[in-house]
JSON list of C-alpha atoms in Angstrom, two decimals:
[
{"chain": "A", "resi": 1, "resn": "UNK", "atom": "CA", "xyz": [-2.00, 20.74, 3.29]},
{"chain": "A", "resi": 2, "resn": "UNK", "atom": "CA", "xyz": [-1.71, 19.08, -0.08]},
{"chain": "A", "resi": 3, "resn": "UNK", "atom": "CA", "xyz": [-4.11, 19.26, -3.01]},
{"chain": "A", "resi": 4, "resn": "UNK", "atom": "CA", "xyz": [-5.55, 15.79, -2.32]},
{"chain": "A", "resi": 5, "resn": "UNK", "atom": "CA", "xyz": [-6.68, 16.82, 1.18]},
{"chain": "A", "resi": 6, "resn": "UNK", "atom": "CA", "xyz": [-8.74, 19.88, 0.17]},
{"chain": "A", "resi": 7, "resn": "UNK", "atom": "CA", "xyz": [-12.53, 19.50, 0.12]},
{"chain": "A", "resi": 8, "resn": "UNK", "atom": "CA", "xyz": [-14.10, 19.45, -3.34]},
{"chain": "A", "resi": 9, "resn": "UNK", "atom": "CA", "xyz": [-17.56, 20.29, -4.64]},
{"chain": "A", "resi": 10, "resn": "UNK", "atom": "CA", "xyz": [-18.59, 18.34, -7.76]},
{"chain": "A", "resi": 11, "resn": "UNK", "atom": "CA", "xyz": [-21.47, 19.00, -10.12]},
{"chain": "A", "resi": 12, "resn": "UNK", "atom": "CA", "xyz": [-22.54, 16.03, -12.20]},
{"chain": "A", "resi": 13, "resn": "UNK", "atom": "CA", "xyz": [-24.97, 16.48, -15.07]},
{"chain": "A", "resi": 14, "resn": "UNK", "atom": "CA", "xyz": [-26.47, 13.41, -16.72]},
{"chain": "A", "resi": 15, "resn": "UNK", "atom": "CA", "xyz": [-28.40, 13.51, -19.98]},
{"chain": "A", "resi": 16, "resn": "UNK", "atom": "CA", "xyz": [-30.37, 10.29, -20.12]},
{"chain": "A", "resi": 17, "resn": "UNK", "atom": "CA", "xyz": [-32.15, 8.92, -23.17]},
{"chain": "A", "resi": 18, "resn": "UNK", "atom": "CA", "xyz": [-35.75, 7.98, -22.45]},
{"chain": "A", "resi": 19, "resn": "UNK", "atom": "CA", "xyz": [-35.06, 4.28, -22.99]},
{"chain": "A", "resi": 20, "resn": "UNK", "atom": "CA", "xyz": [-32.19, 4.42, -20.46]},
{"chain": "A", "resi": 21, "resn": "UNK", "atom": "CA", "xyz": [-34.01, 5.95, -17.49]},
{"chain": "A", "resi": 22, "resn": "UNK", "atom": "CA", "xyz": [-34.68, 2.67, -15.68]},
{"chain": "A", "resi": 23, "resn": "UNK", "atom": "CA", "xyz": [-31.07, 1.43, -16.06]},
{"chain": "A", "resi": 24, "resn": "UNK", "atom": "CA", "xyz": [-29.75, 4.80, -14.89]},
{"chain": "A", "resi": 25, "resn": "UNK", "atom": "CA", "xyz": [-31.99, 4.73, -11.82]},
{"chain": "A", "resi": 26, "resn": "UNK", "atom": "CA", "xyz": [-30.98, 1.16, -11.06]},
{"chain": "A", "resi": 27, "resn": "UNK", "atom": "CA", "xyz": [-27.30, 2.15, -11.27]},
{"chain": "A", "resi": 28, "resn": "UNK", "atom": "CA", "xyz": [-27.86, 5.05, -8.91]},
{"chain": "A", "resi": 29, "resn": "UNK", "atom": "CA", "xyz": [-29.72, 2.85, -6.42]},
{"chain": "A", "resi": 30, "resn": "UNK", "atom": "CA", "xyz": [-26.48, 0.86, -6.05]},
{"chain": "A", "resi": 31, "resn": "UNK", "atom": "CA", "xyz": [-23.89, 3.63, -6.08]},
{"chain": "A", "resi": 32, "resn": "UNK", "atom": "CA", "xyz": [-25.40, 6.62, -4.31]},
{"chain": "A", "resi": 33, "resn": "UNK", "atom": "CA", "xyz": [-25.50, 4.88, -0.90]},
{"chain": "A", "resi": 34, "resn": "UNK", "atom": "CA", "xyz": [-21.70, 4.48, -1.19]},
{"chain": "A", "resi": 35, "resn": "UNK", "atom": "CA", "xyz": [-21.18, 8.25, -1.07]},
{"chain": "A", "resi": 36, "resn": "UNK", "atom": "CA", "xyz": [-21.62, 8.34, 2.71]},
{"chain": "A", "resi": 37, "resn": "UNK", "atom": "CA", "xyz": [-19.00, 5.63, 3.18]},
{"chain": "A", "resi": 38, "resn": "UNK", "atom": "CA", "xyz": [-16.47, 7.85, 1.41]},
{"chain": "A", "resi": 39, "resn": "UNK", "atom": "CA", "xyz": [-17.32, 10.88, 3.54]},
{"chain": "A", "resi": 40, "resn": "UNK", "atom": "CA", "xyz": [-19.32, 12.58, 0.78]},
{"chain": "A", "resi": 41, "resn": "UNK", "atom": "CA", "xyz": [-22.59, 14.47, 1.09]},
{"chain": "A", "resi": 42, "resn": "UNK", "atom": "CA", "xyz": [-25.22, 14.76, -1.62]},
{"chain": "A", "resi": 43, "resn": "UNK", "atom": "CA", "xyz": [-25.96, 18.48, -1.35]},
{"chain": "A", "resi": 44, "resn": "UNK", "atom": "CA", "xyz": [-28.65, 18.51, -4.04]},
{"chain": "A", "resi": 45, "resn": "UNK", "atom": "CA", "xyz": [-30.14, 16.01, -6.46]},
{"chain": "A", "resi": 46, "resn": "UNK", "atom": "CA", "xyz": [-32.26, 17.57, -9.17]},
{"chain": "A", "resi": 47, "resn": "UNK", "atom": "CA", "xyz": [-34.26, 15.97, -11.96]},
{"chain": "A", "resi": 48, "resn": "UNK", "atom": "CA", "xyz": [-36.13, 17.48, -14.88]},
{"chain": "A", "resi": 49, "resn": "UNK", "atom": "CA", "xyz": [-39.88, 16.74, -15.02]},
{"chain": "A", "resi": 50, "resn": "UNK", "atom": "CA", "xyz": [-39.34, 14.39, -17.98]},
{"chain": "A", "resi": 51, "resn": "UNK", "atom": "CA", "xyz": [-36.53, 12.58, -16.04]},
{"chain": "A", "resi": 52, "resn": "UNK", "atom": "CA", "xyz": [-34.11, 13.05, -18.95]},
{"chain": "A", "resi": 53, "resn": "UNK", "atom": "CA", "xyz": [-31.72, 15.38, -17.09]},
{"chain": "A", "resi": 54, "resn": "UNK", "atom": "CA", "xyz": [-30.35, 14.80, -13.61]},
{"chain": "A", "resi": 55, "resn": "UNK", "atom": "CA", "xyz": [-27.98, 17.09, -11.72]},
{"chain": "A", "resi": 56, "resn": "UNK", "atom": "CA", "xyz": [-26.11, 16.17, -8.55]},
{"chain": "A", "resi": 57, "resn": "UNK", "atom": "CA", "xyz": [-24.18, 18.57, -6.35]},
{"chain": "A", "resi": 58, "resn": "UNK", "atom": "CA", "xyz": [-21.90, 16.46, -4.19]},
{"chain": "A", "resi": 59, "resn": "UNK", "atom": "CA", "xyz": [-19.38, 17.51, -1.56]},
{"chain": "A", "resi": 60, "resn": "UNK", "atom": "CA", "xyz": [-16.33, 15.33, -0.94]},
{"chain": "A", "resi": 61, "resn": "UNK", "atom": "CA", "xyz": [-13.96, 15.99, 1.96]},
{"chain": "A", "resi": 62, "resn": "UNK", "atom": "CA", "xyz": [-10.98, 15.62, -0.39]},
{"chain": "A", "resi": 63, "resn": "UNK", "atom": "CA", "xyz": [-10.07, 14.71, -3.93]},
{"chain": "A", "resi": 64, "resn": "UNK", "atom": "CA", "xyz": [-8.66, 11.48, -2.50]},
{"chain": "A", "resi": 65, "resn": "UNK", "atom": "CA", "xyz": [-12.09, 10.53, -1.10]},
{"chain": "A", "resi": 66, "resn": "UNK", "atom": "CA", "xyz": [-13.58, 11.23, -4.56]},
{"chain": "A", "resi": 67, "resn": "UNK", "atom": "CA", "xyz": [-10.94, 8.99, -6.16]},
{"chain": "A", "resi": 68, "resn": "UNK", "atom": "CA", "xyz": [-11.69, 6.28, -3.59]},
{"chain": "A", "resi": 69, "resn": "UNK", "atom": "CA", "xyz": [-15.41, 6.50, -4.41]},
{"chain": "A", "resi": 70, "resn": "UNK", "atom": "CA", "xyz": [-14.72, 6.31, -8.15]},
{"chain": "A", "resi": 71, "resn": "UNK", "atom": "CA", "xyz": [-12.56, 3.20, -7.77]},
{"chain": "A", "resi": 72, "resn": "UNK", "atom": "CA", "xyz": [-14.74, 1.46, -5.17]},
{"chain": "A", "resi": 73, "resn": "UNK", "atom": "CA", "xyz": [-15.20, -2.11, -6.50]},
{"chain": "A", "resi": 74, "resn": "UNK", "atom": "CA", "xyz": [-18.85, -2.09, -5.40]},
{"chain": "A", "resi": 75, "resn": "UNK", "atom": "CA", "xyz": [-19.46, 0.95, -7.61]},
{"chain": "A", "resi": 76, "resn": "UNK", "atom": "CA", "xyz": [-17.58, -0.52, -10.53]},
{"chain": "A", "resi": 77, "resn": "UNK", "atom": "CA", "xyz": [-19.49, -3.81, -10.45]},
{"chain": "A", "resi": 78, "resn": "UNK", "atom": "CA", "xyz": [-22.61, -1.86, -11.50]},
{"chain": "A", "resi": 79, "resn": "UNK", "atom": "CA", "xyz": [-20.98, 0.42, -14.09]},
{"chain": "A", "resi": 80, "resn": "UNK", "atom": "CA", "xyz": [-22.48, -1.71, -16.87]},
{"chain": "A", "resi": 81, "resn": "UNK", "atom": "CA", "xyz": [-25.91, -0.28, -15.92]},
{"chain": "A", "resi": 82, "resn": "UNK", "atom": "CA", "xyz": [-24.65, 3.24, -16.50]},
{"chain": "A", "resi": 83, "resn": "UNK", "atom": "CA", "xyz": [-23.16, 2.24, -19.85]},
{"chain": "A", "resi": 84, "resn": "UNK", "atom": "CA", "xyz": [-26.36, 0.44, -20.89]},
{"chain": "A", "resi": 85, "resn": "UNK", "atom": "CA", "xyz": [-28.43, 3.48, -19.90]},
{"chain": "A", "resi": 86, "resn": "UNK", "atom": "CA", "xyz": [-26.71, 5.53, -22.60]},
{"chain": "A", "resi": 87, "resn": "UNK", "atom": "CA", "xyz": [-26.43, 8.48, -20.23]},
{"chain": "A", "resi": 88, "resn": "UNK", "atom": "CA", "xyz": [-24.01, 11.25, -21.17]},
{"chain": "A", "resi": 89, "resn": "UNK", "atom": "CA", "xyz": [-22.21, 12.37, -18.00]},
{"chain": "A", "resi": 90, "resn": "UNK", "atom": "CA", "xyz": [-20.49, 15.68, -17.46]},
{"chain": "A", "resi": 91, "resn": "UNK", "atom": "CA", "xyz": [-18.55, 16.18, -14.22]},
{"chain": "A", "resi": 92, "resn": "UNK", "atom": "CA", "xyz": [-17.05, 19.45, -13.01]},
{"chain": "A", "resi": 93, "resn": "UNK", "atom": "CA", "xyz": [-15.24, 20.57, -9.88]},
{"chain": "A", "resi": 94, "resn": "UNK", "atom": "CA", "xyz": [-16.84, 23.81, -8.73]},
{"chain": "A", "resi": 95, "resn": "UNK", "atom": "CA", "xyz": [-16.29, 26.31, -5.96]},
{"chain": "A", "resi": 96, "resn": "UNK", "atom": "CA", "xyz": [-18.90, 27.89, -3.72]},
{"chain": "A", "resi": 97, "resn": "UNK", "atom": "CA", "xyz": [-19.10, 31.67, -4.10]},
{"chain": "A", "resi": 98, "resn": "UNK", "atom": "CA", "xyz": [-21.09, 32.22, -0.91]}
]
Protein backbone atom coordinates (compact mmCIF):
# COMPACT_ATOMS: atom_id res chain seq x y z
CA UNK A 1 0.00 0.00 0.00
CA UNK A 2 1.53 3.30 -1.00
CA UNK A 3 1.25 6.65 0.75
CA UNK A 4 -1.31 7.99 -1.75
CA UNK A 5 -3.76 5.17 -0.94
CA UNK A 6 -3.91 5.71 2.84
CA UNK A 7 -7.00 7.46 4.23
CA UNK A 8 -6.41 10.99 5.49
CA UNK A 9 -8.20 13.19 8.03
CA UNK A 10 -7.93 16.93 7.33
CA UNK A 11 -8.75 19.83 9.62
CA UNK A 12 -9.39 23.12 7.87
CA UNK A 13 -9.63 26.33 9.85
CA UNK A 14 -10.87 29.48 8.14
CA UNK A 15 -10.62 32.93 9.66
CA UNK A 16 -13.09 35.08 7.75
CA UNK A 17 -13.27 38.87 7.89
CA UNK A 18 -16.79 40.11 8.58
CA UNK A 19 -17.08 41.68 5.12
CA UNK A 20 -16.12 38.34 3.51
CA UNK A 21 -18.67 36.06 5.16
CA UNK A 22 -21.16 36.07 2.28
CA UNK A 23 -18.49 35.37 -0.38
CA UNK A 24 -17.05 32.57 1.76
CA UNK A 25 -20.48 30.98 2.20
CA UNK A 26 -21.17 31.28 -1.52
CA UNK A 27 -17.85 29.57 -2.28
CA UNK A 28 -18.67 26.74 0.09
CA UNK A 29 -22.14 26.29 -1.42
CA UNK A 30 -20.38 25.39 -4.68
CA UNK A 31 -17.48 23.30 -3.44
CA UNK A 32 -18.71 21.32 -0.43
CA UNK A 33 -21.13 19.20 -2.51
CA UNK A 34 -18.09 18.02 -4.53
CA UNK A 35 -16.61 16.28 -1.48
CA UNK A 36 -18.94 13.30 -1.86
CA UNK A 37 -17.94 12.85 -5.50
CA UNK A 38 -14.33 12.42 -4.40
CA UNK A 39 -15.22 9.87 -1.73
CA UNK A 40 -14.81 12.34 1.14
CA UNK A 41 -16.98 12.72 4.22
CA UNK A 42 -17.53 15.94 6.13
CA UNK A 43 -17.13 14.62 9.67
CA UNK A 44 -17.81 17.95 11.39
CA UNK A 45 -18.45 21.51 10.29
CA UNK A 46 -18.21 24.05 13.08
CA UNK A 47 -18.78 27.79 13.07
CA UNK A 48 -18.25 30.42 15.75
CA UNK A 49 -21.35 32.36 16.82
CA UNK A 50 -20.06 35.47 15.04
CA UNK A 51 -19.43 33.39 11.84
CA UNK A 52 -15.82 34.62 11.66
CA UNK A 53 -14.23 31.21 12.30
CA UNK A 54 -15.17 27.98 10.57
CA UNK A 55 -13.61 24.57 11.16
CA UNK A 56 -14.11 21.51 8.97
CA UNK A 57 -13.03 17.99 9.82
CA UNK A 58 -13.02 16.05 6.56
CA UNK A 59 -12.12 12.43 5.88
CA UNK A 60 -10.70 11.49 2.49
CA UNK A 61 -10.18 7.85 1.49
CA UNK A 62 -6.68 8.70 0.23
CA UNK A 63 -4.35 11.60 -0.37
CA UNK A 64 -4.98 11.06 -4.08
CA UNK A 65 -8.72 11.68 -3.60
CA UNK A 66 -7.84 14.89 -1.72
CA UNK A 67 -5.59 15.98 -4.59
CA UNK A 68 -8.36 15.18 -7.07
CA UNK A 69 -10.80 17.31 -5.05
CA UNK A 70 -8.32 20.21 -4.88
CA UNK A 71 -7.75 20.17 -8.64
CA UNK A 72 -11.39 19.57 -9.63
CA UNK A 73 -12.13 22.22 -12.31
CA UNK A 74 -15.59 22.81 -10.83
CA UNK A 75 -13.98 23.74 -7.52
CA UNK A 76 -11.38 25.93 -9.15
CA UNK A 77 -13.93 27.90 -11.17
CA UNK A 78 -15.24 29.33 -7.87
CA UNK A 79 -11.88 29.94 -6.17
CA UNK A 80 -12.22 33.67 -6.87
CA UNK A 81 -15.01 33.76 -4.23
CA UNK A 82 -12.63 32.38 -1.62
CA UNK A 83 -9.98 34.92 -2.60
CA UNK A 84 -12.49 37.78 -2.54
CA UNK A 85 -13.73 36.68 0.89
CA UNK A 86 -10.31 37.42 2.36
CA UNK A 87 -10.46 34.22 4.41
CA UNK A 88 -7.21 32.95 5.90
CA UNK A 89 -7.14 29.16 5.52
CA UNK A 90 -5.06 26.75 7.54
CA UNK A 91 -5.11 23.07 6.54
CA UNK A 92 -3.58 20.22 8.50
CA UNK A 93 -3.48 16.46 8.13
CA UNK A 94 -4.38 14.93 11.48
CA UNK A 95 -4.66 11.47 12.94
CA UNK A 96 -7.43 10.10 15.12
CA UNK A 97 -6.25 9.07 18.59
CA UNK A 98 -9.35 7.04 19.41
